[in-house]
Amino acid sequence: MITRMYKLVLIALLLIPSFAQADDLIMRRIAVDFPETMTTLQASVIAQGYRVSRVQRVDIGLTSSGYDTAEYRLVFMARPDQMDLIETKHPDLIPFVPLKITIFAEGNETILVTLNPLKFNEFFPDEGLGDLFAQWEKDIVEIFDRVQSEQ
Amino acid sequence: MLRIFIIGFGLLLHASALANHSGQHLYDQNCATCHGFNGSGGVGVPLSLPAFLDSVSDNYLVKTIRHGRPGRIMPAFKALQDEEVNAIVAHIRSWSDKPAPIYTDKSVQGDATKGKELFAAHCAICHGADGQGGPGTGVTMSRPRSLPILAPALNNSGFLASASDEMIKHTLMEGREGTPMVSFLNDGLSEQDINDLVAHVRSYEKQAGSSSMAPVEDEPSILVSESPYSVEETVDNLVNAVESMNFRLIRIQDLESGVVEEGKEDKGQVIIYSCNFSLLNEALKIDPRIGLFLPCRVTVFQHGDKVLIMAANPKKMSDVFNNRELESVCRDMKQVYLDMIDEALF
């Protein structure tokens, strides 16, 4: 009885609407400058159990081609087990992995943007990967939350 | 007893959940990425300028949050509760010590035909010939720009559903000090001219669908072709294709590079990264968030006894930014991939 009541309360709490919005992008403004945010972001990706497979310095390419830009980079992240799963069982997803986070400077602040992995449910409805996409979404939100809480 | 305790605990949690929904917190989570923590703007336009706050009603703010600006970056926040939207508006309002103006829904009477001519002469240079708004984003300073603040889209269904005639008239009469939008009364127009302009702006409502994004359901998620060549040959062909299309080859790497231990990468899966920095520079001016599409990437992949060339279809993702200006960029990028793949397989 009590556990049932507890469950009801829990369900009621879960139903309280929060930010649970299926946005197409996950975006955050971080009140810290670019270099520091870049360091925290990479540490946060690793703390979430992913590897930073590469950092692409888009800004360097742009400036060396004569175009003005503030710092602009891409952080690629992946987990070996998930890469393996995709390569062997779900090759259609290959062009989308490793996942990537866009990070760019806006004055003394920094913007993080990434595609909401839940969007993959629309791209790949038949792969049966809903759980993986939900996990990715949760992980990215947690990565961003951690960067934000360290500001 | 225990039950009451549990319910009490539940209520406590509920209360803290609500406290989290304070206006500032909600604003920081939902709006600050684009409009800045203090409303100074970024990808979005500034919201804290006195001239702005003094000229828009709370009703305008509420409706803008609900409707967004379809195709103009600003999302529609449909999932927020009414109290949450009100809390956000109260937070924005706290940046001003003046009370919010209140407008009625009365329409302003004017001659839309005359208004159209006036618009072409006085407004189109910033707001676009059809009121579609200026190019690019709010005020973002991450790259050079032409106007310090984006000229908003006036033919946008979200704007027209939010702004009353009286608010538009007020904006034209007073201008928005501190922005490129001047008072047109001071600039030589009469009140009748301004009424005609309001009638013209309102007439955009009849151009149905002018602001919605093109549907992408029918687009494939990936572009894929089978190559008759080996992985190495296909990669060589792609490198030539990249160069002949004036893209700069950035890097050839194993798919698993950086993910698995060095030396243990599967050699049958290769990524070719390239970029055309002049195109990229143009795309970043439109929207700095497009990192999602960067750099150009084609993957060559040994799948069983087949060699496949794959790329993510940029057109499939063209709607995620709610930015119509990106639609043509994504269409062109899709074509670039198709041409690259074609050339490599020739």
XYZ file of C-alpha atoms in Angstrom:
497
model
C 0.000 0.000 0.000
C 2.666 2.388 1.077
C 4.884 1.540 -1.822
C 1.936 2.059 -4.105
C 1.305 5.465 -2.596
C 4.970 6.266 -2.973
C 4.829 5.262 -6.600
C 1.816 7.482 -7.163
C 3.574 10.438 -5.591
C 6.608 9.737 -7.734
C 4.519 9.511 -10.870
C 2.751 12.747 -9.955
C 6.137 14.401 -9.468
C 7.405 13.125 -12.769
C 4.359 14.559 -14.460
C 5.145 18.043 -13.216
C 6.235 19.683 -16.398
C 9.822 20.787 -16.427
C 12.211 21.650 -19.226
C 11.504 18.310 -20.826
C 11.104 19.796 -24.265
C 12.131 17.871 -27.325
C 14.127 20.692 -28.844
C 15.966 19.941 -32.050
C 19.144 21.497 -30.705
C 20.674 21.460 -27.257
C 22.203 24.893 -26.623
C 23.789 26.586 -23.646
C 25.426 29.910 -22.923
C 28.315 29.596 -20.470
C 29.320 32.711 -18.527
C 33.007 31.832 -18.817
C 35.482 32.667 -21.563
C 36.337 30.285 -24.354
C 39.658 28.747 -23.250
C 38.387 27.841 -19.817
C 35.069 26.511 -21.132
C 36.935 24.410 -23.689
C 38.949 22.777 -20.906
C 35.860 22.137 -18.765
C 33.934 20.773 -21.716
C 36.583 18.211 -22.577
C 36.915 17.155 -18.943
C 33.140 16.862 -18.731
C 32.949 14.692 -21.865
C 35.538 12.352 -20.367
C 33.809 12.313 -16.977
C 30.678 11.150 -18.780
C 32.543 8.060 -20.040
C 33.312 9.215 -23.579
C 36.574 9.804 -25.383
C 37.340 13.089 -27.037
C 38.372 11.648 -30.365
C 39.430 14.979 -31.814
C 39.129 18.740 -31.583
C 38.707 20.507 -34.917
C 39.941 24.095 -34.886
C 37.612 25.645 -37.424
C 38.737 29.156 -36.469
C 42.342 28.403 -37.424
C 41.257 27.226 -40.873
C 39.142 30.339 -41.333
C 41.800 32.812 -40.245
C 44.469 31.136 -42.333
C 42.123 31.595 -45.300
C 41.795 35.306 -44.492
C 38.414 35.322 -42.713
C 37.839 36.998 -39.349
C 36.324 34.886 -36.616
C 36.235 34.440 -32.862
C 37.298 31.046 -31.459
C 35.256 28.299 -33.073
C 35.906 24.590 -32.531
C 34.268 21.209 -32.763
C 34.692 18.580 -30.080
C 34.161 15.019 -31.327
C 33.172 12.423 -28.749
C 32.515 8.685 -28.839
C 32.524 5.505 -26.784
C 34.303 2.456 -28.251
C 31.457 0.042 -27.421
C 28.869 2.249 -29.097
C 31.083 2.763 -32.158
C 31.375 -0.991 -32.417
C 27.617 -1.470 -32.205
C 27.030 1.079 -34.947
C 29.721 -0.233 -37.263
C 28.556 -3.831 -37.015
C 24.794 -3.496 -36.680
C 23.713 0.008 -37.723
C 26.047 1.240 -40.473
C 23.539 3.869 -41.628
C 24.472 5.882 -38.536
C 28.165 5.914 -39.359
C 28.123 9.399 -40.917
C 26.815 10.759 -37.597
C 29.481 9.329 -35.281
C 31.567 10.371 -33.428
C 29.018 12.825 -32.025
C 30.122 16.442 -32.105
C 29.664 19.531 -30.011
C 30.100 23.005 -31.472
C 31.763 25.477 -29.126
C 32.319 29.127 -29.977
C 33.193 32.351 -28.221
C 30.838 35.271 -27.847
C 32.843 37.990 -26.143
C 33.775 36.740 -22.667
C 31.152 34.051 -22.853
C 30.898 30.789 -24.709
C 28.113 29.037 -26.586
C 27.705 25.276 -26.775
C 25.441 23.764 -29.435
C 24.733 20.262 -30.572
C 22.052 18.355 -32.425
C 19.630 16.786 -29.967
C 20.319 13.041 -30.394
C 16.587 12.408 -29.942
C 16.349 13.836 -33.454
C 17.911 10.562 -34.671
C 14.579 8.906 -33.871
C 13.201 10.823 -36.846
C 16.219 10.082 -39.034
C 16.414 6.378 -38.198
C 12.977 5.234 -37.030
C 13.579 1.589 -37.942
C 16.902 0.903 -36.238
C 15.398 0.193 -32.814
C 17.960 2.507 -31.225
C 15.582 4.688 -29.204
C 17.344 3.745 -25.964
C 20.772 4.656 -27.309
C 19.516 8.015 -28.585
C 17.876 8.727 -25.237
C 21.128 7.818 -23.488
C 23.074 10.186 -25.740
C 20.633 12.970 -25.052
C 20.868 12.436 -21.306
C 24.663 12.300 -21.485
C 24.928 15.515 -23.475
C 22.566 17.353 -21.149
C 24.640 16.148 -18.200
C 27.876 17.169 -19.910
C 26.464 20.652 -20.554
C 25.015 20.858 -17.025
C 28.432 20.073 -15.571
C 30.129 22.737 -17.690
C 27.483 25.218 -16.615
C 27.715 24.384 -12.920
C 31.459 24.971 -12.940
C 31.074 28.496 -14.241
C 1.815 8.222 9.442
C 4.443 7.118 7.017
C 2.041 7.824 4.209
C 1.548 11.400 5.340
C 5.284 11.769 5.600
C 5.695 10.533 2.058
C 3.045 12.870 0.732
C 4.601 15.734 2.664
C 7.966 14.876 1.204
C 6.396 14.794 -2.234
C 4.902 18.238 -1.732
C 8.225 19.564 -0.572
C 9.885 18.269 -3.713
C 7.070 19.780 -5.718
C 7.627 23.154 -4.064
C 11.320 23.097 -4.840
C 10.527 22.159 -8.432
C 8.318 25.228 -8.651
C 10.925 27.450 -7.047
C 13.273 26.330 -9.783
C 10.803 27.733 -12.197
C 11.587 31.275 -11.162
C 11.618 33.721 -14.020
C 15.358 34.195 -14.005
C 16.098 30.492 -13.959
C 13.634 29.841 -16.769
C 15.051 32.724 -18.767
C 18.630 31.528 -18.264
C 17.714 28.027 -19.403
C 15.501 28.887 -22.355
C 16.448 32.293 -23.654
C 19.924 33.341 -22.495
C 21.782 31.235 -25.064
C 20.485 33.549 -27.755
C 19.466 36.745 -25.967
C 22.268 36.904 -23.359
C 21.995 36.567 -19.570
C 21.172 40.258 -19.240
C 19.222 40.616 -22.482
C 22.039 42.241 -24.427
C 21.566 39.875 -27.376
C 23.698 37.375 -29.272
C 22.272 35.006 -31.831
C 19.014 36.692 -30.737
C 18.220 40.421 -30.699
C 18.641 42.590 -27.566
C 15.674 42.531 -25.167
C 16.880 44.860 -22.435
C 17.115 48.192 -24.294
C 14.815 50.759 -22.635
C 13.447 51.804 -26.032
C 12.429 48.220 -26.704
C 10.873 47.544 -23.300
C 9.041 50.884 -23.375
C 7.429 50.061 -26.702
C 6.245 46.471 -26.292
C 3.398 45.165 -24.141
C 3.584 42.098 -21.924
C 1.038 40.557 -24.225
C 3.492 40.951 -27.119
C 6.209 39.210 -25.097
C 3.904 36.349 -24.083
C 2.703 35.789 -27.624
C 6.223 36.019 -29.029
C 7.379 33.282 -26.643
C 4.433 31.102 -27.652
C 4.566 31.642 -31.431
C 8.291 32.210 -31.881
C 9.302 33.430 -35.324
C 8.868 30.520 -37.759
C 11.901 30.285 -40.028
C 13.692 33.141 -38.194
C 15.650 31.230 -35.509
C 13.443 32.246 -32.542
C 11.747 28.995 -31.461
C 8.101 28.671 -30.374
C 7.978 27.617 -26.717
C 4.883 25.467 -26.671
C 5.738 23.223 -23.736
C 6.157 25.953 -21.127
C 3.263 26.428 -18.674
C 1.402 29.742 -18.682
C 2.880 30.608 -15.246
C 6.351 29.883 -16.578
C 5.873 32.168 -19.565
C 4.542 34.883 -17.246
C 7.535 34.440 -14.949
C 9.910 34.888 -17.892
C 8.068 38.023 -18.989
C 8.234 39.400 -15.430
C 11.980 38.750 -15.426
C 12.440 40.611 -18.734
C 10.274 43.413 -17.393
C 12.504 43.700 -14.311
C 15.191 45.214 -16.556
C 13.077 48.375 -16.820
C 11.731 50.589 -14.072
C 8.895 51.859 -16.246
C 5.532 50.098 -16.423
C 4.737 48.065 -19.518
C 2.723 49.895 -22.169
C -0.736 48.551 -22.865
C -2.188 48.582 -26.369
C -5.682 47.810 -27.566
C -6.449 45.519 -30.478
C -7.959 48.409 -32.457
C -6.682 48.398 -36.002
C -4.915 51.447 -37.349
C -6.652 52.729 -40.499
C -4.327 53.430 -43.403
C -3.852 52.978 -47.122
C -1.838 49.794 -47.594
C -1.072 50.617 -51.231
C 0.557 53.903 -50.291
C 2.186 52.104 -47.382
C 3.754 49.646 -49.775
C 5.461 52.456 -51.706
C 6.665 54.098 -48.515
C 7.986 50.754 -47.326
C 10.004 50.251 -50.509
C 11.479 53.744 -50.118
C 12.160 53.827 -46.359
C 12.184 50.351 -44.865
C 13.123 47.704 -47.418
C 16.812 48.500 -47.216
C 16.899 47.000 -43.706
C 13.757 44.865 -43.388
C 13.935 43.408 -46.921
C 11.742 44.078 -49.964
C 8.995 41.805 -48.658
C 9.513 42.503 -44.965
C 11.377 39.219 -44.630
C 13.949 40.738 -42.266
C 17.680 41.361 -42.501
C 20.215 38.590 -43.028
C 22.052 36.787 -40.250
C 21.485 36.749 -36.520
C 20.772 39.173 -33.635
C 23.897 41.060 -32.621
C 26.400 38.245 -32.387
C 29.905 39.635 -32.420
C 31.689 36.398 -33.182
C 32.198 37.651 -36.739
C 31.964 40.882 -38.745
C 28.473 42.049 -39.670
C 26.755 44.813 -41.637
C 24.075 46.146 -39.232
C 24.726 46.247 -35.440
C 21.310 44.710 -34.779
C 19.373 42.341 -36.992
C 16.364 44.006 -38.620
C 13.438 41.794 -37.552
C 11.189 40.010 -40.040
C 7.899 41.899 -40.298
C 6.098 39.497 -42.667
C 6.559 36.710 -40.130
C 3.442 34.922 -38.890
C 4.849 34.907 -35.328
C 5.478 38.650 -35.377
C 2.097 39.484 -36.911
C 0.275 37.290 -34.401
C 2.080 39.026 -31.510
C 2.238 42.697 -32.486
C -0.833 44.925 -32.380
C -1.266 47.757 -34.892
C -0.847 50.255 -32.072
C 2.489 48.740 -31.074
C 3.777 48.862 -34.648
C 2.611 52.459 -34.940
C 4.302 53.397 -31.674
C 7.564 51.827 -32.897
C 7.436 53.827 -36.133
C 6.571 57.080 -34.348
C 9.163 56.781 -31.584
C 11.778 54.516 -33.144
C 13.968 52.411 -30.887
C 16.711 54.589 -29.508
C 20.056 52.822 -29.417
C 19.204 50.695 -32.473
C 19.273 51.378 -36.224
C 15.465 51.770 -36.070
C 14.841 55.550 -35.986
C 11.684 57.554 -35.371
C 10.116 58.085 -38.774
C 8.139 61.014 -37.447
C 11.473 62.746 -36.844
C 12.674 61.413 -40.163
C 10.109 63.392 -42.167
C 7.098 61.089 -42.474
C 3.632 62.267 -41.389
C 1.362 60.395 -39.011
C -0.811 59.500 -42.031
C 2.245 58.001 -43.779
C 2.901 55.953 -40.674
C -0.704 54.727 -40.591
C -0.313 53.671 -44.230
C 2.871 51.793 -43.339
C 1.108 49.989 -40.488
C -1.666 48.970 -42.899
C 0.982 47.653 -45.284
C 2.778 45.636 -42.599
C -0.570 44.196 -41.476
C -1.345 43.193 -45.062
C 1.535 40.666 -44.902
C -0.890 38.499 -42.954
C -2.542 37.593 -46.255
C 0.651 36.033 -47.671
C 0.044 32.636 -46.147
C 2.988 30.371 -45.454
C 5.651 32.926 -46.236
C 7.513 32.112 -43.060
C 7.288 28.359 -42.636
C 10.176 25.978 -43.172
C 10.117 23.582 -46.124
C 9.225 20.027 -45.026
C 12.111 17.528 -44.887
C 10.282 14.261 -44.117
C 10.898 12.930 -47.603
C 14.624 13.635 -47.543
C 16.846 10.591 -46.929
C 18.959 10.832 -43.753
C 22.097 9.697 -45.516
C 23.464 9.901 -49.023
C 24.947 6.546 -49.912
C 26.456 4.975 -53.033
C 28.207 1.712 -53.690
C 31.722 2.000 -55.060
C 33.059 -0.498 -57.605
C 36.600 0.248 -56.332
C 38.519 -0.867 -53.257
C 38.485 1.276 -50.110
C 41.941 2.732 -50.916
C 41.040 3.491 -54.522
C 37.742 5.052 -53.495
C 39.537 7.250 -50.974
C 42.057 8.354 -53.628
C 39.233 9.182 -56.021
C 37.432 11.185 -53.363
C 40.558 13.173 -52.564
C 40.817 14.094 -56.238
C 37.126 14.986 -56.332
C 37.490 17.210 -53.246
C 40.369 19.091 -54.828
C 38.754 19.462 -58.230
C 35.735 21.009 -56.516
C 37.900 23.663 -54.845
C 37.525 22.238 -51.385
C 40.559 22.023 -49.162
C 41.398 18.525 -47.963
C 41.596 18.747 -44.199
C 42.360 15.224 -43.176
C 42.003 11.557 -44.011
C 41.505 9.458 -40.906
C 40.249 6.097 -39.720
C 36.687 6.221 -38.453
C 37.838 4.890 -35.104
C 40.789 7.230 -34.765
C 40.936 8.662 -31.259
C 38.203 6.308 -30.102
C 40.029 2.982 -29.907
C 43.641 2.432 -28.940
C 46.110 3.711 -31.495
C 47.033 1.003 -33.988
C 43.836 -0.954 -33.352
C 41.639 1.064 -35.736
C 39.685 -0.806 -38.366
C 41.382 0.201 -41.642
C 38.310 -0.554 -43.733
C 36.559 2.617 -42.581
C 37.939 5.944 -43.624
C 36.701 9.513 -43.182
C 37.678 12.244 -45.638
C 37.254 15.707 -44.141
C 37.335 18.768 -46.378
C 36.236 22.363 -46.331
C 35.605 25.313 -48.589
C 36.402 28.187 -46.244
C 34.790 30.847 -48.368
C 31.463 28.973 -48.386
C 31.870 28.265 -44.697
C 32.467 31.913 -43.935
C 29.242 32.841 -45.736
C 27.283 30.140 -43.907
C 28.607 31.255 -40.499
C 27.417 34.791 -41.210
C 23.932 33.404 -41.684
C 24.017 31.361 -38.497
C 27.026 30.670 -36.253
C 25.449 27.504 -34.903
C 26.040 25.444 -38.049
C 29.018 23.512 -36.637
C 26.760 20.505 -36.969
C 27.559 20.462 -40.684
C 31.305 20.899 -40.258
C 33.686 20.029 -41.676
C 32.449 18.413 -44.906
C 32.711 14.704 -44.372
C 32.470 11.670 -46.593
C 32.979 8.212 -45.127
C 34.213 5.210 -47.094
C 33.201 1.991 -45.509
C 33.779 -1.687 -46.174
C 30.451 -3.386 -45.461
C 30.641 -7.138 -46.091
C 31.952 -7.440 -49.631
C 30.714 -3.980 -50.595
C 32.471 -0.639 -50.458
C 30.065 2.158 -49.590
C 30.465 5.939 -49.720
C 28.293 7.734 -47.199
C 27.519 11.265 -46.127
C 24.948 12.734 -43.751
C 22.332 14.586 -45.825
C 22.558 18.279 -44.827
C 19.089 18.900 -46.228
C 17.568 16.456 -43.767
C 18.859 18.636 -40.939
C 18.021 21.977 -42.510
C 15.001 22.537 -40.273
C 16.671 22.041 -36.885
C 17.891 25.643 -36.759
C 14.476 27.129 -37.625
C 16.365 29.376 -40.017
C 15.027 29.716 -43.544
C 18.198 31.355 -44.762
C 19.985 28.063 -44.145
C 17.674 26.128 -46.426
C 19.511 27.134 -49.584
C 22.876 26.502 -47.916
C 21.786 22.979 -47.004
C 20.398 22.367 -50.476
C 23.695 23.477 -52.040
C 25.708 21.360 -49.612
C 23.683 18.288 -50.465
C 24.493 18.905 -54.120
C 28.194 19.273 -53.276
C 28.160 15.833 -51.640
C 26.308 14.251 -54.540
C 28.778 15.781 -57.018
C 31.770 14.701 -54.947
C 30.511 11.140 -54.746
C 29.607 11.107 -58.445
C 33.013 12.316 -59.435
C 34.761 9.752 -57.234
C 32.783 6.927 -58.787
C 33.222 8.094 -62.368
